[in-house]
Amino acid sequence: MEDCIFCKIINKEIPCYKIYEDENVLAFLDIAKKDYGHTLVIPKKHYKNCVDCDEKTLSMVISVVKKIGKHYVEDCGFNSFVVLNANGEEAGQTVFHLHFHIVPKNSELNLSADTPLEEQQARLRF
């Protein structure tokens, strides 16, 4: 989709801080920097939301969500993580390309959302 920011990231028209990539899914840091390690996981094919997405693709995306969450806990020192997804404007979706948010949590680490994204990427990527 021409005006979709996530499609532009997939097509490398806009750079991102990549955490994970395979042939169907891309995960990268959210540039809004609300939380340390806030990660977005998207299918490379454009789907508006979960309802619009086929089962196979949705399964691949959620599998990557699980893989990244597990990586954050087992390899990156976090205790847990939050997974969020909004489907539609009233639900809070602002970018209309299917995406899941992963927010790793560990208050003991004292990691700041203000940490440069390059440093976060170096700590979190596969």
mmCIF file of C-alpha atoms in Angstrom:
data_model
loop_
_atom_site.group_PDB
_atom_site.id
_atom_site.type_symbol
_atom_site.label_atom_id
_atom_site.label_comp_id
_atom_site.label_asym_id
_atom_site.label_seq_id
_atom_site.Cartn_x
_atom_site.Cartn_y
_atom_site.Cartn_z
ATOM 1 C CA MET A 1 0.000 0.000 0.000
ATOM 2 C CA GLU A 2 1.567 3.279 -1.144
ATOM 3 C CA ASP A 3 0.864 5.509 1.869
ATOM 4 C CA CYS A 4 1.431 2.909 4.619
ATOM 5 C CA ILE A 5 4.455 3.766 6.773
ATOM 6 C CA PHE A 6 5.026 0.106 7.649
ATOM 7 C CA CYS A 7 4.986 -0.887 3.971
ATOM 8 C CA LYS A 8 7.576 1.825 3.359
ATOM 9 C CA ILE A 9 9.729 0.326 6.125
ATOM 10 C CA ILE A 10 9.355 -3.160 4.602
ATOM 11 C CA ASN A 11 10.354 -1.756 1.191
ATOM 12 C CA LYS A 12 13.373 -0.008 2.779
ATOM 13 C CA GLU A 13 12.080 3.433 1.796
ATOM 14 C CA ILE A 14 12.241 4.357 5.494
ATOM 15 C CA PRO A 15 14.956 2.976 7.797
ATOM 16 C CA CYS A 16 14.170 1.060 10.973
ATOM 17 C CA TYR A 17 15.920 -0.399 14.001
ATOM 18 C CA LYS A 18 15.460 -4.049 13.077
ATOM 19 C CA ILE A 19 15.237 -6.664 15.796
ATOM 20 C CA TYR A 20 14.194 -9.665 13.691
ATOM 21 C CA GLU A 21 13.382 -10.474 10.066
ATOM 22 C CA ASP A 22 12.426 -13.509 8.038
ATOM 23 C CA GLU A 23 10.756 -13.848 4.634
ATOM 24 C CA ASN A 24 7.260 -13.110 6.020
ATOM 25 C CA VAL A 25 7.670 -11.044 9.185
ATOM 26 C CA LEU A 26 9.618 -7.979 10.308
ATOM 27 C CA ALA A 27 10.148 -6.735 13.871
ATOM 28 C CA PHE A 28 11.639 -3.349 14.717
ATOM 29 C CA LEU A 29 11.803 -0.808 17.531
ATOM 30 C CA ASP A 30 9.027 1.755 17.842
ATOM 31 C CA ILE A 31 10.564 5.185 17.234
ATOM 32 C CA ALA A 32 8.043 6.768 19.645
ATOM 33 C CA LYS A 33 10.254 5.421 22.485
ATOM 34 C CA LYS A 34 7.461 5.192 25.085
ATOM 35 C CA ASP A 35 9.167 2.208 26.737
ATOM 36 C CA TYR A 36 12.619 0.674 26.493
ATOM 37 C CA GLY A 37 12.562 -2.077 23.875
ATOM 38 C CA HIS A 38 9.047 -1.326 22.595
ATOM 39 C CA THR A 39 8.977 -3.556 19.522
ATOM 40 C CA LEU A 40 6.545 -3.738 16.602
ATOM 41 C CA VAL A 41 5.985 -7.035 14.794
ATOM 42 C CA ILE A 42 4.371 -6.872 11.347
ATOM 43 C CA PRO A 43 3.660 -9.140 8.392
ATOM 44 C CA LYS A 44 5.535 -8.123 5.252
ATOM 45 C CA LYS A 45 2.324 -8.359 3.269
ATOM 46 C CA HIS A 46 -0.131 -5.540 3.969
ATOM 47 C CA TYR A 47 -3.166 -6.468 6.056
ATOM 48 C CA LYS A 48 -5.281 -3.846 7.784
ATOM 49 C CA ASN A 49 -5.808 -5.831 11.010
ATOM 50 C CA CYS A 50 -6.313 -9.346 12.436
ATOM 51 C CA VAL A 51 -9.729 -9.738 10.790
ATOM 52 C CA ASP A 52 -8.294 -8.815 7.381
ATOM 53 C CA CYS A 53 -5.348 -11.227 7.727
ATOM 54 C CA ASP A 54 -5.379 -14.853 6.618
ATOM 55 C CA GLU A 55 -4.852 -17.565 9.263
ATOM 56 C CA LYS A 56 -1.469 -18.722 7.953
ATOM 57 C CA THR A 57 0.059 -15.235 8.024
ATOM 58 C CA LEU A 58 -1.474 -14.410 11.394
ATOM 59 C CA SER A 59 -0.009 -17.627 12.781
ATOM 60 C CA MET A 60 3.445 -16.723 11.430
ATOM 61 C CA VAL A 61 3.268 -13.256 12.979
ATOM 62 C CA ILE A 62 2.159 -14.481 16.406
ATOM 63 C CA SER A 63 4.863 -17.157 16.293
ATOM 64 C CA VAL A 64 7.458 -14.388 15.866
ATOM 65 C CA VAL A 65 5.830 -12.426 18.717
ATOM 66 C CA LYS A 66 6.353 -15.478 20.939
ATOM 67 C CA LYS A 67 9.940 -15.976 19.689
ATOM 68 C CA ILE A 68 10.887 -12.356 20.423
ATOM 69 C CA GLY A 69 9.182 -12.353 23.831
ATOM 70 C CA LYS A 70 11.038 -15.533 24.754
ATOM 71 C CA HIS A 71 14.313 -14.007 23.521
ATOM 72 C CA TYR A 72 13.748 -10.895 25.663
ATOM 73 C CA VAL A 73 13.169 -13.014 28.769
ATOM 74 C CA GLU A 74 15.753 -15.760 28.225
ATOM 75 C CA ASP A 75 18.552 -13.795 26.538
ATOM 76 C CA CYS A 76 18.094 -10.100 27.342
ATOM 77 C CA GLY A 77 17.410 -10.051 31.092
ATOM 78 C CA PHE A 78 13.731 -9.132 31.161
ATOM 79 C CA ASN A 79 11.286 -10.817 33.556
ATOM 80 C CA SER A 80 8.204 -10.577 31.366
ATOM 81 C CA PHE A 81 6.640 -8.752 28.428
ATOM 82 C CA VAL A 82 3.362 -7.199 27.331
ATOM 83 C CA VAL A 83 1.769 -8.007 23.965
ATOM 84 C CA LEU A 84 -0.746 -5.507 22.559
ATOM 85 C CA ASN A 85 -2.801 -5.379 19.367
ATOM 86 C CA ALA A 86 -5.528 -2.927 18.357
ATOM 87 C CA ASN A 87 -8.004 -3.681 15.564
ATOM 88 C CA GLY A 88 -9.712 -0.549 14.284
ATOM 89 C CA GLU A 89 -9.694 3.143 15.075
ATOM 90 C CA GLU A 90 -11.996 2.932 18.096
ATOM 91 C CA ALA A 91 -9.713 0.288 19.582
ATOM 92 C CA GLY A 92 -6.764 2.684 19.276
ATOM 93 C CA GLN A 93 -5.195 1.468 16.037
ATOM 94 C CA THR A 94 -3.363 4.392 14.445
ATOM 95 C CA VAL A 95 -1.357 2.625 11.727
ATOM 96 C CA PHE A 96 -3.665 0.487 9.611
ATOM 97 C CA HIS A 97 -1.181 -2.286 8.883
ATOM 98 C CA LEU A 98 -1.527 -5.300 11.180
ATOM 99 C CA HIS A 99 0.986 -5.077 13.991
ATOM 100 C CA PHE A 100 1.631 -6.361 17.471
ATOM 101 C CA HIS A 101 3.447 -4.426 20.172
ATOM 102 C CA ILE A 102 5.885 -6.203 22.485
ATOM 103 C CA VAL A 103 7.001 -4.267 25.564
ATOM 104 C CA PRO A 104 9.637 -6.060 27.669
ATOM 105 C CA LYS A 105 9.466 -5.516 31.453
ATOM 106 C CA ASN A 106 11.979 -5.636 34.299
ATOM 107 C CA SER A 107 11.936 -2.716 36.738
ATOM 108 C CA GLU A 108 15.226 -3.873 38.291
ATOM 109 C CA LEU A 109 17.149 -3.149 35.080
ATOM 110 C CA ASN A 110 16.417 0.608 35.209
ATOM 111 C CA LEU A 111 16.480 0.901 31.413
ATOM 112 C CA SER A 112 15.294 4.234 30.099
ATOM 113 C CA ALA A 113 13.092 4.775 27.055
ATOM 114 C CA ASP A 114 15.448 7.681 26.332
ATOM 115 C CA THR A 115 18.281 5.241 25.603
ATOM 116 C CA PRO A 116 19.276 5.750 21.944
ATOM 117 C CA LEU A 117 17.530 3.290 19.653
ATOM 118 C CA GLU A 118 20.887 2.123 18.266
ATOM 119 C CA GLU A 119 21.871 0.973 21.777
ATOM 120 C CA GLN A 120 18.513 -0.707 22.348
ATOM 121 C CA GLN A 121 18.805 -2.477 18.988
ATOM 122 C CA ALA A 122 22.321 -3.737 19.822
ATOM 123 C CA ARG A 123 21.060 -5.215 23.103
ATOM 124 C CA LEU A 124 17.829 -6.756 21.761
ATOM 125 C CA ARG A 125 18.322 -7.968 18.188
ATOM 126 C CA PHE A 126 18.660 -11.591 17.199
#
